[in-house]
Coordinates of C-alpha atoms and ligand atoms in Angstrom, one line a residue:
X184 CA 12.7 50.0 23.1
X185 CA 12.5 47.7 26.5
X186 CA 15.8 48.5 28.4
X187 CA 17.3 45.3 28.3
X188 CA 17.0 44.6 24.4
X189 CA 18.9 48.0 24.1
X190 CA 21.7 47.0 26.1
X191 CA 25.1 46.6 24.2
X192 CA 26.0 43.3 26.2
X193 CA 22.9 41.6 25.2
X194 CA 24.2 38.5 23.8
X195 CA 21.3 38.3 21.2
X196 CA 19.0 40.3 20.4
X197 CA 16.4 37.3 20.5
X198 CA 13.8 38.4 17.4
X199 CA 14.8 38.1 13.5
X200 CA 16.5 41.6 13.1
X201 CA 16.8 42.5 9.5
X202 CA 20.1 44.5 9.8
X203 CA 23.6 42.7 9.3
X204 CA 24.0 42.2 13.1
X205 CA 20.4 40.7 13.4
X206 CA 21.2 38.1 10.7
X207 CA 24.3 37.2 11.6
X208 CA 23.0 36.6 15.3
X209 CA 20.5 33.9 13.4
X210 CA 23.0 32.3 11.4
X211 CA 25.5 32.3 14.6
X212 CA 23.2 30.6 16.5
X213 CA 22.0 27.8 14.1
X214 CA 25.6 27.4 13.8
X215 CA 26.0 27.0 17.2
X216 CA 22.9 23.9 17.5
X217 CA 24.2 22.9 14.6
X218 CA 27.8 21.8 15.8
X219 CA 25.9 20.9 19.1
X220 CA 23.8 18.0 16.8
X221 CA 26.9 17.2 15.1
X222 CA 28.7 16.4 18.3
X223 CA 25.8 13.9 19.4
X224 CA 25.9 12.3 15.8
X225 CA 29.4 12.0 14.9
X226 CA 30.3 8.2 15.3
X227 CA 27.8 7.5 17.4
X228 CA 26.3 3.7 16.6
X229 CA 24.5 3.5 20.1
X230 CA 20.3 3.7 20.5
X231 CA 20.7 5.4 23.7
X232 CA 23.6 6.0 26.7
X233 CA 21.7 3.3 28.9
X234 CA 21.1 5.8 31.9
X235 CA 18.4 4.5 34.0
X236 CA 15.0 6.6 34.2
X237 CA 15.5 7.7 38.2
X238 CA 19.0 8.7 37.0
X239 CA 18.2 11.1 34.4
X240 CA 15.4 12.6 36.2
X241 CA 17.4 13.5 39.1
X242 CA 20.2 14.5 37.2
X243 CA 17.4 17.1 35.3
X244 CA 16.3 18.3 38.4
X245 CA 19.7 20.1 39.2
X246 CA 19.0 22.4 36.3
X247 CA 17.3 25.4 36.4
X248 CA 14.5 26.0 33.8
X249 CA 15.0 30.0 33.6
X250 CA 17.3 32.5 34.1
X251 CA 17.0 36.1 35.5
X252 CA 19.4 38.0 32.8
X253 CA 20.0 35.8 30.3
X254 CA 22.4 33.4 29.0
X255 CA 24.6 32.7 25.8
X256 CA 23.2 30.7 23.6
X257 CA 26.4 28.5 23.9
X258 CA 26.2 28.2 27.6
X259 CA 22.6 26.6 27.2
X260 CA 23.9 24.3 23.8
X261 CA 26.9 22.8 26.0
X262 CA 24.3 22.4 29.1
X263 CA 22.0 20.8 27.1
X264 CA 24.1 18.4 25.0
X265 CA 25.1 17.4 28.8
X266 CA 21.8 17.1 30.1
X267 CA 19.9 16.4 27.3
X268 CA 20.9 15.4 23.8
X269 CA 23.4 13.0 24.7
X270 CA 20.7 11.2 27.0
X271 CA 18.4 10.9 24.3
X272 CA 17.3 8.2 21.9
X273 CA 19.2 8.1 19.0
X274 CA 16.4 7.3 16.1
X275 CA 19.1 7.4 13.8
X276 CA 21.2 4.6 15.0
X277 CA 20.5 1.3 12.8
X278 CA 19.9 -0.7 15.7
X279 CA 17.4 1.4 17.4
X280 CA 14.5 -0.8 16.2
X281 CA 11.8 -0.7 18.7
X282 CA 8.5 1.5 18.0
X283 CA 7.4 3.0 14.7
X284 CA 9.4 5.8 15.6
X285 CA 11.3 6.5 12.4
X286 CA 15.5 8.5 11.6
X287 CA 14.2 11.7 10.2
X288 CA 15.6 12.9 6.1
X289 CA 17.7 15.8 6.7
X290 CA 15.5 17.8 4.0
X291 CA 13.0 17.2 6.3
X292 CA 14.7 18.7 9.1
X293 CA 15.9 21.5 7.1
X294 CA 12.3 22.3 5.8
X295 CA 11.7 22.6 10.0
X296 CA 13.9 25.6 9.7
X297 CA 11.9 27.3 7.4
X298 CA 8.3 25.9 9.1
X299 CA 9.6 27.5 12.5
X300 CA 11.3 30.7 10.5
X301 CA 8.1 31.5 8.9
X302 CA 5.9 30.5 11.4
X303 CA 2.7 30.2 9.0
X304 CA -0.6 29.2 11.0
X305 CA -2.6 27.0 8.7
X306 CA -6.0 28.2 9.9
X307 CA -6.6 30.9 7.9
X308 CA -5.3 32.0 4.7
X309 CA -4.4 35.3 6.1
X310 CA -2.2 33.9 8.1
X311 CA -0.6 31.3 5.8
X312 CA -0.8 33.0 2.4
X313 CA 1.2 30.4 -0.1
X314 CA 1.3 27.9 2.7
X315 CA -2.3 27.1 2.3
X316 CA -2.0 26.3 -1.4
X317 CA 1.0 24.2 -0.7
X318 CA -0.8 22.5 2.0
X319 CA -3.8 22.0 -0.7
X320 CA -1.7 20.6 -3.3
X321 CA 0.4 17.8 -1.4
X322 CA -3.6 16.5 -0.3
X323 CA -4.4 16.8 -3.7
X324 CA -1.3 14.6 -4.0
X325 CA -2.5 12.2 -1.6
X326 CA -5.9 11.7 -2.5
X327 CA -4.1 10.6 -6.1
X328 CA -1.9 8.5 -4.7
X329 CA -4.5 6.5 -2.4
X330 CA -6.6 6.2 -5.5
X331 CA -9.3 8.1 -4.4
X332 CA -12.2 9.9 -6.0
X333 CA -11.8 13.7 -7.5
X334 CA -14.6 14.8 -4.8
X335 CA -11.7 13.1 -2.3
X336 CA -10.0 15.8 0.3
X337 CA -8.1 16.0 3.5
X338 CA -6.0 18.1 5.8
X339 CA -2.6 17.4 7.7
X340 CA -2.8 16.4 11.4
X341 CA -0.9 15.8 14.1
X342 CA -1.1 12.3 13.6
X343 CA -2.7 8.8 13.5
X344 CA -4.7 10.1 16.5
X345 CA -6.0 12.8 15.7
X346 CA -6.8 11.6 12.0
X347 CA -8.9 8.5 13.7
X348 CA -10.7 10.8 15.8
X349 CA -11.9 12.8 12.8
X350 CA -12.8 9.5 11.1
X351 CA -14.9 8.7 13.8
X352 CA -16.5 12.3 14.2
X353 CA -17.5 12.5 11.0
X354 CA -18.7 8.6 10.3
X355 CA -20.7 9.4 13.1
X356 CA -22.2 12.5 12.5
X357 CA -23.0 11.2 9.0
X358 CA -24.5 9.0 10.0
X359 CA -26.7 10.5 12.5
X360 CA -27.6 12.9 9.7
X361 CA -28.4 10.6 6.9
X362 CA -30.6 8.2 9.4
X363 CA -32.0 10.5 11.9
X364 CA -31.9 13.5 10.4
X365 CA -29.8 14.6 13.3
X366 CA -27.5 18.0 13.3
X367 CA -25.2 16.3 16.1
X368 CA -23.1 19.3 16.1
X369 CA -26.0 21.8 16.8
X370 CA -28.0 19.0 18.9
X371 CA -25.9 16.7 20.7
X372 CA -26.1 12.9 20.4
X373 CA -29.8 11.5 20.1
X374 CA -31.0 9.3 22.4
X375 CA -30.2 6.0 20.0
X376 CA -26.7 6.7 19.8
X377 CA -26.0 4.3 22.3
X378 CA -26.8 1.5 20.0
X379 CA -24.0 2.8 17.8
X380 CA -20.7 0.6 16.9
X381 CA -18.4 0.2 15.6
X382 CA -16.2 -3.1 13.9
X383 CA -12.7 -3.4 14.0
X384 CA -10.3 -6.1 14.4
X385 CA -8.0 -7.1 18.1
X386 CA -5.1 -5.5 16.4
X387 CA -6.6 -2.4 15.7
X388 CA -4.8 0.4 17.2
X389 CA -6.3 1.6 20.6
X390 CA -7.0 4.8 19.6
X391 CA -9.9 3.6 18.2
X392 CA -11.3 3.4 21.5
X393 CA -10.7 6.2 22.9
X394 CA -11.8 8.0 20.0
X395 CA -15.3 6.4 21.1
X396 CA -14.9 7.5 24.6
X397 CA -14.3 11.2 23.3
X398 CA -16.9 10.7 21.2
X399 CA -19.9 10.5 23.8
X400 CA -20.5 6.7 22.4
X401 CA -18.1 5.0 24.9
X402 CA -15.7 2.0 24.5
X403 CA -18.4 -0.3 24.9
X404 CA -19.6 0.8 21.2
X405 CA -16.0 -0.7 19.7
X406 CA -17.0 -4.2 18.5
X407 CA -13.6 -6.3 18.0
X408 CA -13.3 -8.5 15.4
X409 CA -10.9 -12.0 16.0
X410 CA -7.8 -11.8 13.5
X411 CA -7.0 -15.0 11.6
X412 CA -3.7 -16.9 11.7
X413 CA -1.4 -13.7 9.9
X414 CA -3.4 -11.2 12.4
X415 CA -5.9 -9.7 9.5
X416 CA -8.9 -9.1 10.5
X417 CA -11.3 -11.9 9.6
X418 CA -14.1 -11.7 7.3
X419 CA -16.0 -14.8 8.5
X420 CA -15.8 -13.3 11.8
X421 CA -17.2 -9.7 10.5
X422 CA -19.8 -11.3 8.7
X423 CA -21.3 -13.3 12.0
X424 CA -20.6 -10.2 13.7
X425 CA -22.9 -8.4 11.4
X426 CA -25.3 -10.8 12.4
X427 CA -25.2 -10.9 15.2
X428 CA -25.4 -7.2 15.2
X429 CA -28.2 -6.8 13.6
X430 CA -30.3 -9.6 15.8
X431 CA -29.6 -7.3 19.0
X432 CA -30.9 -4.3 17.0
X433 CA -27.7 -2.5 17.3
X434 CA -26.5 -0.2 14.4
X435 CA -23.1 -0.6 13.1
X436 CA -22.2 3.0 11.8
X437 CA -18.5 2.4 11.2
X438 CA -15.9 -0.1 10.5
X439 CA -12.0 0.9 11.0
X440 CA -9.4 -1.6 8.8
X441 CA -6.0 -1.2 9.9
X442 CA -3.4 -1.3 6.9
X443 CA -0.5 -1.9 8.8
X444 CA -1.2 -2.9 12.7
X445 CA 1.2 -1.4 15.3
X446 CA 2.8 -5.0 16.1
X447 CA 2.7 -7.1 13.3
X448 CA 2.4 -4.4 10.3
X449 CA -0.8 -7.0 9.1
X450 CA -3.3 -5.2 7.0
X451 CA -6.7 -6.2 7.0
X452 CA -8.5 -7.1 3.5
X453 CA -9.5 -4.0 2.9
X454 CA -10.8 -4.4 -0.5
X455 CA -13.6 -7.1 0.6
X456 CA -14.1 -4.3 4.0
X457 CA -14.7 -2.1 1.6
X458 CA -17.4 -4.2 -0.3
X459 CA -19.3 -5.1 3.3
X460 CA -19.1 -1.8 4.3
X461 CA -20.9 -0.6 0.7
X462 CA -23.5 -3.4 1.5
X463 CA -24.3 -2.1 4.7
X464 CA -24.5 1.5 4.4
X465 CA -21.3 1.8 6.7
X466 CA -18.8 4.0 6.6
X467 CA -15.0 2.4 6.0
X468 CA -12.5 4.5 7.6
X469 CA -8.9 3.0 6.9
X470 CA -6.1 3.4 9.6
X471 CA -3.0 3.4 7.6
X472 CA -1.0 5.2 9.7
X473 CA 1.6 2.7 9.2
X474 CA 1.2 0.7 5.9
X475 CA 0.4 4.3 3.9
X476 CA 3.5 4.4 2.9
X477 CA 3.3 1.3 0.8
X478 CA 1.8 3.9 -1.5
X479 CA 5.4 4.7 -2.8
X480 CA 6.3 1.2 -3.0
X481 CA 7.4 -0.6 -6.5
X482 CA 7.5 -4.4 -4.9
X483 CA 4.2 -3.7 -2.7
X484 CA 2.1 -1.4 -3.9
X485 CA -0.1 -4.3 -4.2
X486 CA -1.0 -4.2 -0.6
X487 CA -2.5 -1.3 -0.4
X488 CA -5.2 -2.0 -2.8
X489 CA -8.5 -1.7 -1.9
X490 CA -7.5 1.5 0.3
X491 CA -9.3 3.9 -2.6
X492 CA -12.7 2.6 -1.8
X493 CA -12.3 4.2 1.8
X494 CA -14.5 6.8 2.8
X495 CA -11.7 8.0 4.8
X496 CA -7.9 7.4 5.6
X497 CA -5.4 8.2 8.2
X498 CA -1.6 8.0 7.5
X499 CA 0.7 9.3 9.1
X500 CA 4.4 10.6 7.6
X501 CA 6.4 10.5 10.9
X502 CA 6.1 6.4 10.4
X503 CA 7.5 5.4 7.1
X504 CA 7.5 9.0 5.8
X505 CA 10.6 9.4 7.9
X506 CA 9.2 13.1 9.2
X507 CA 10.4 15.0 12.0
X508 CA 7.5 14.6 14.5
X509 CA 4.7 15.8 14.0
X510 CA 3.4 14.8 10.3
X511 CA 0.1 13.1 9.1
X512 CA -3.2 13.9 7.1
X513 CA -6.5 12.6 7.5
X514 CA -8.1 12.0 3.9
X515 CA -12.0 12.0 2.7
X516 CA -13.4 10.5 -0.2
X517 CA -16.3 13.5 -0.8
X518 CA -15.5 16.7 0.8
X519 CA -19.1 17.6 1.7
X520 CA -18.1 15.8 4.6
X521 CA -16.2 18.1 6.5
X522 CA -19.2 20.4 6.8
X523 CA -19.8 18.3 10.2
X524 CA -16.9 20.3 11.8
X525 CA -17.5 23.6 10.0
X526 CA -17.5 26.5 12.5
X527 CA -17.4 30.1 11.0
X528 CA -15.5 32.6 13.3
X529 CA -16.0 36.4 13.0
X530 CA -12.2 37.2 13.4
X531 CA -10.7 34.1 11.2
X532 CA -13.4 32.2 8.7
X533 CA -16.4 34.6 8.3
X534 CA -19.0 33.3 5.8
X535 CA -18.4 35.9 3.5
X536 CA -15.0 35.0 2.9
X537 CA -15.9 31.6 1.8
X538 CA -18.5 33.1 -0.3
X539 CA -16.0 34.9 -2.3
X540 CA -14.1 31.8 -3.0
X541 CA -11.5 32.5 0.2
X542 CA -9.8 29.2 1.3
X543 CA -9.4 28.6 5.4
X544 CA -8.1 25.3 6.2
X545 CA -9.3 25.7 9.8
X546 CA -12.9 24.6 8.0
X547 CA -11.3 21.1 7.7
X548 CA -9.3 20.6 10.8
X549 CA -10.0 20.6 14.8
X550 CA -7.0 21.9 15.3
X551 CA -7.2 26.5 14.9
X552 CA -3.5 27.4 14.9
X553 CA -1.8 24.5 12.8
X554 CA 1.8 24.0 11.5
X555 CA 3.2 23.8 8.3
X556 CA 4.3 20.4 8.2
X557 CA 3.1 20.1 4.7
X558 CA 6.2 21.2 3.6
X559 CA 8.5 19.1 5.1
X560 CA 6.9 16.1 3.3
X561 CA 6.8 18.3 0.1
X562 CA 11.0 19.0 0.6
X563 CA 11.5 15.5 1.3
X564 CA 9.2 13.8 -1.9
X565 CA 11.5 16.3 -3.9
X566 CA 15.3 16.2 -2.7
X567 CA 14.8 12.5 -2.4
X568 CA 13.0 11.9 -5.0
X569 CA 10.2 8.8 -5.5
X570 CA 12.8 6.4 -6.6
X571 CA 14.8 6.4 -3.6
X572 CA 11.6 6.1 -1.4
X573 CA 10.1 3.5 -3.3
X574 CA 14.0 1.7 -2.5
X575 CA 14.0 2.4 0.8
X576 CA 10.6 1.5 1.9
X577 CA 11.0 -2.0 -0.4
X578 CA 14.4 -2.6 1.3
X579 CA 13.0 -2.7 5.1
X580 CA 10.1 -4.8 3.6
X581 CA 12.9 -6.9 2.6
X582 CA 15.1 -6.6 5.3
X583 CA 12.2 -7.8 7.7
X584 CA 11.0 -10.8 6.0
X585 CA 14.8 -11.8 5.5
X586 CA 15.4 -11.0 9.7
X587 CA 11.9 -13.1 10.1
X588 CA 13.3 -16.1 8.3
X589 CA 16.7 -15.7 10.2
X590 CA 15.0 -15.8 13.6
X591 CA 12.6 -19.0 12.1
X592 CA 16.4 -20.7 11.6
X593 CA 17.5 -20.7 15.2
X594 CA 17.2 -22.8 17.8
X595 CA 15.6 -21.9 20.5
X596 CA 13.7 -18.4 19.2
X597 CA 9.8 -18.4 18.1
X598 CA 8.7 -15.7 15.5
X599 CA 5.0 -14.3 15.4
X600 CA 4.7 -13.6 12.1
X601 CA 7.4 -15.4 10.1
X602 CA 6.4 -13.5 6.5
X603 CA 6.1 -10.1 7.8
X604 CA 3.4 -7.7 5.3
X605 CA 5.4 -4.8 6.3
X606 CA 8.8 -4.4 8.5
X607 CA 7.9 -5.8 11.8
X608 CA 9.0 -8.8 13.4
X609 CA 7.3 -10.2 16.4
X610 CA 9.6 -12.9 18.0
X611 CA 10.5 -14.2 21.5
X612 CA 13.4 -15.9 23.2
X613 CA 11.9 -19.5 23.7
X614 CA 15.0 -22.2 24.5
X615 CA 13.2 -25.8 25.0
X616 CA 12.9 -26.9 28.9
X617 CA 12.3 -23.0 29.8
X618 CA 9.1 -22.1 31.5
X619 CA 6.3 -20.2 29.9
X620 CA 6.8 -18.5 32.9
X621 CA 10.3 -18.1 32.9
X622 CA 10.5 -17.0 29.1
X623 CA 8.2 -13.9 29.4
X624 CA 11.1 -12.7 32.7
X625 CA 14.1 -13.4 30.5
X626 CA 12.5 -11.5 27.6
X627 CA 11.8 -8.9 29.6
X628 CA 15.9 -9.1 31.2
X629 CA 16.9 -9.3 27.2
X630 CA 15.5 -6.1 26.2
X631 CA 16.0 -4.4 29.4
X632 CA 19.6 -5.3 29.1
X633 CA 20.1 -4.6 25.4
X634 CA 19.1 -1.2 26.0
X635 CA 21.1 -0.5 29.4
X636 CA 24.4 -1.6 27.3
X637 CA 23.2 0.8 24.4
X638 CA 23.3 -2.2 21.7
X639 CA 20.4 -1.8 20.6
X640 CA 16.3 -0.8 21.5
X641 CA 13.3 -3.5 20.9
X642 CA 10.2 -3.1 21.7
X643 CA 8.4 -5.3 23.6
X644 CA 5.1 -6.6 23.8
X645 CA 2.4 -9.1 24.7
X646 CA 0.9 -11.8 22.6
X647 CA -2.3 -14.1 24.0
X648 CA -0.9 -12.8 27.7
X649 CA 3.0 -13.6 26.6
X650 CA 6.1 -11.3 26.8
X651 CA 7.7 -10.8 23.0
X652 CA 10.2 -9.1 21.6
X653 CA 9.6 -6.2 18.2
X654 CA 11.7 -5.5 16.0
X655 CA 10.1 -2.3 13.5
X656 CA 12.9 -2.2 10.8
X657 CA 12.0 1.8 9.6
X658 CA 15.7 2.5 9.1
X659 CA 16.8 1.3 5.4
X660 CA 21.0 1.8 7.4
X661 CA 19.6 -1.2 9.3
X662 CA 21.1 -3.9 7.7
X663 CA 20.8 -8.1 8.4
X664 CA 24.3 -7.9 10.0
X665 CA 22.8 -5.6 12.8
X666 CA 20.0 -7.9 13.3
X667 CA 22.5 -11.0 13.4
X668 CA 24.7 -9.8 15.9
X669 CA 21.4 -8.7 18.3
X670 CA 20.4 -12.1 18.0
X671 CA 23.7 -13.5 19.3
X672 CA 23.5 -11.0 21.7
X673 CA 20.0 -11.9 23.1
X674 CA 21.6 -15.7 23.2
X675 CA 24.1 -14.6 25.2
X676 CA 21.8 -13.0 27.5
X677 CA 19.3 -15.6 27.7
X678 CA 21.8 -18.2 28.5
X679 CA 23.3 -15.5 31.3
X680 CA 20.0 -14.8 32.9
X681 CA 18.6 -18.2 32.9
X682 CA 22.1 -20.2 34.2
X683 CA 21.2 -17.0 37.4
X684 CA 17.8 -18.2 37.7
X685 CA 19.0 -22.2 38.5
Ligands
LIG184 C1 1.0 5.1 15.3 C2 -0.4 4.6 15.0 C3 -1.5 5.4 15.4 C4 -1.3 6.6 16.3 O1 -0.7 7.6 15.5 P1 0.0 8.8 16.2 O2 0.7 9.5 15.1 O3 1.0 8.2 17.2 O4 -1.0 9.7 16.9 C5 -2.7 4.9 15.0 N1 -2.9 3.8 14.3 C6 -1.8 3.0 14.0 C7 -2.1 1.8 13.2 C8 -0.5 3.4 14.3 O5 0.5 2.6 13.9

């Protein structure tokens, strides 16, 4: 055994030792991060301690990232709760509202115990043996649940990024098959690729464009669509884009409709997308990577029709899911389409295996090694139950249409989208005889300010090149008297900051 394993003052023997001692090590130390968390939670209301960036960096810099013998376990907690936890954002306060960044369910977070403790690798069944049917049957869960066909499949990603990419991948390489009679993963991209594009509308997300970078087809191939007056993606304007399309000789391959865009939570009309994209021999790939969740909704499962005529979906589960981070799938309406990524490996997938009715996951995913995140969603659908997130998800729904109306009330404030779809609100400081100008810097001072005093975390962001403020209400603790005292707050503020500027 290596020397320094052996020696008896060896605060912990760092693997999983299956003696007494061994365990007891484990269980001490969870114990110990455990009390650490508890610490950082206990009564604390605050989105974040309101150091400034510069601050925390330098005060990170004094630490040292290794050590040459060791130390304690508890040593490192109570340096990192200094250093670290304490400094962090606290996604479980009810005011920190900003990005779709969502509180996590504690089943969740308990099922990340037993992802890291097993450590499965979702590439190959060998190395995931119940994991992989787990994995299988959540999807199979999923593809029900969006509606879709029984040919339908999909895998868990990383995210909404990842799952666009793939939509894109294999829209494209579908394409390139089914017209060209192009093998795009044994021959590259043929020589008319670059008159490939594809639609989607301003509010799409931007991954959508990298994703065409990646893909070899560049951003110049991402045709945006104008949005209408509740920010969905306008059919009038498709249709002339078609057109219009079609008269330059370039070949739509894909359209992406967003159910549930990063600002506004608008979501396209997918159903009439859907019927286009059918028209034209285009693929409809359907970025719900925000408005997926609506799926568990009683009061809105409404708005999600029209997603089970997609040929593929992304949503992602550490959004409205309320997963730790990282958690999403990518869905397919026929299977046969994953053969576009299929790579068979020697040492992991071989062909025989899949001959002999062997499943490998890696065959569906561009990730190899791949965490178990399915079961986290799986803990979370079961301790919770569908009840209490079809509650919770209807409540922020709710909650933001009731803060939207609030804002509307006031003097002085202009909403975006005064009937929110989902739970964002998009409004901005706006007191009459204030500058254009002048509003976009005391915006900026508002949040700034709210989130240097640690009362609370908005977003912000730009609409038609002005500053506004977000409000994405994940956190069903949030409640309207939260929202009412940040408004009073951001009055307070405004007045502040503009009686400095005269
Ligand atoms: C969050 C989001 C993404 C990106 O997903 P990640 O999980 O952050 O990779 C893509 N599209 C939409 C609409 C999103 O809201």
């Amino acid at each position: 055994m290596i020397e320094t394993l052996k020696k008896a003052d060896f605060a912990y023997a760092p693997f999983f030792l299956n003696n007494e001692e061994g365990i007891h090590n484990y269980t001490r130390s969870l114990k110990i991060i455990e009390n650490t968390l508890a610490d950082f939670l206990k009564g604390n209301d605050s989105p974040y301690s309101g150091k400034k960036p510069h601050e925390l960096e330098a005060r990170l810099n004094e630490l040292s990232i290794a050590s040459i013998k060791g130390e304690t376990l508890e040593s490192v907690a109570a340096e990192l709760a200094e250093f670290v936890i304490n400094d962090s954002m606290n996604v479980h306060s009810p005011t920190c509202i900003g990005h779709l960044h969502c509180p996590t369910l504690i089943p969740a977070v308990a099922a990340e115990m037993i992802i890291s403790t097993l450590n499965q690798s979702m590439d190959s069944w060998d190395q995931s043996s119940t994991a992989t049917f787990v994995e299988e049957r959540l999807i199979k869960w999923l593809c029900n649940q969006a509606g879709l066909p029984e040919k339908a499949d999909g895998v868990f990603t990383s995210g909404g990024t990842q799952s666009n990419y793939m939509g894109l991948l294999l829209a494209r390489d579908a394409y390139c098959k089914r017209v060209w009679d192009v093998d795009v993963q044994q021959h590259g991209l043929p020589a008319d690729s670059k008159k490939l594009r594809i639609l989607c509308s301003e509010a799409a997300h931007f991954t959508v464009r990298k994703s065409a970078a990646q893909l070899g087809l560049g951003e110049q191939a991402v045709i945006t669509i104008k949005t209408d007056a509740n920010h969905r993606l306008s059919i009038d304007e498709m249709n002339q884009q078609l057109k219009l399309l079609k008269e330059q000789d370039l070949l739509p391959f894909a359209i992406v409709a967003t159910c549930g865009t990063t600002d506004f939570g608008s979501i396209d009309p997918m159903a009439d997308l859907a019927e286009i994209a059918r028209a034209n021999g285009i693929w409809l790939h359907i970025d719900a990577a925000y408005g997926g969740a609506m799926m568990l909704s009683r009061n809105f499962r409404e708005s999600v029709k029209g997603m089970e005529s997609a040929d593929s979906i992304t949503v992602d589960f550490h959004k409205l899911f309320y997963q730790p981070i990282s958690c999403g799938a990518f869905l397919v309406s026929d299977r046969d389409h994953f053969q576009y990524i299929q790579h068979h490996a020697d040492y992991l997938n071989p062909e025989e295996d899949e001959e002999e009715g062997m499943v490998h996951l890696v065959n569906k995913s561009i990730q190899t090694t791949r965490r178990f995140d399915a079961l986290k969603l799986w803990m979370s659908l079961k301790v919770v139950g569908l009840d209490t997130f079809a509650e919770m998800i209807d409540y922020t729904c709710h909650l933001a249409g009731d803060a939207a109306a609030m804002i509307d009330k006031e003097d002085g404030f202009r909403v975006l989208n005064s009937h929110p779809e989902l739970n964002a609100v998009v409004f901005r400081y706006d007191p009459e005889g204030v500058s254009a100008q002048l509003a976009d810097q005391l915006n900026k001072q508002i949040q700034q300010e709210l989130l240097n005093s640690g009362r609370a975390f908005l977003a912000k962001t730009r609409f038609e090149g002005q500053v506004y403020l977000k409000m994405t209400l994940l956190n069903p603790m949030t409640r309207l008297e939260h929202i009412e005292d940040i408004l009073g707050e951001i009055r307070v503020l405004g007045e502040m900051f503009n009686m400095m500027e005269e």
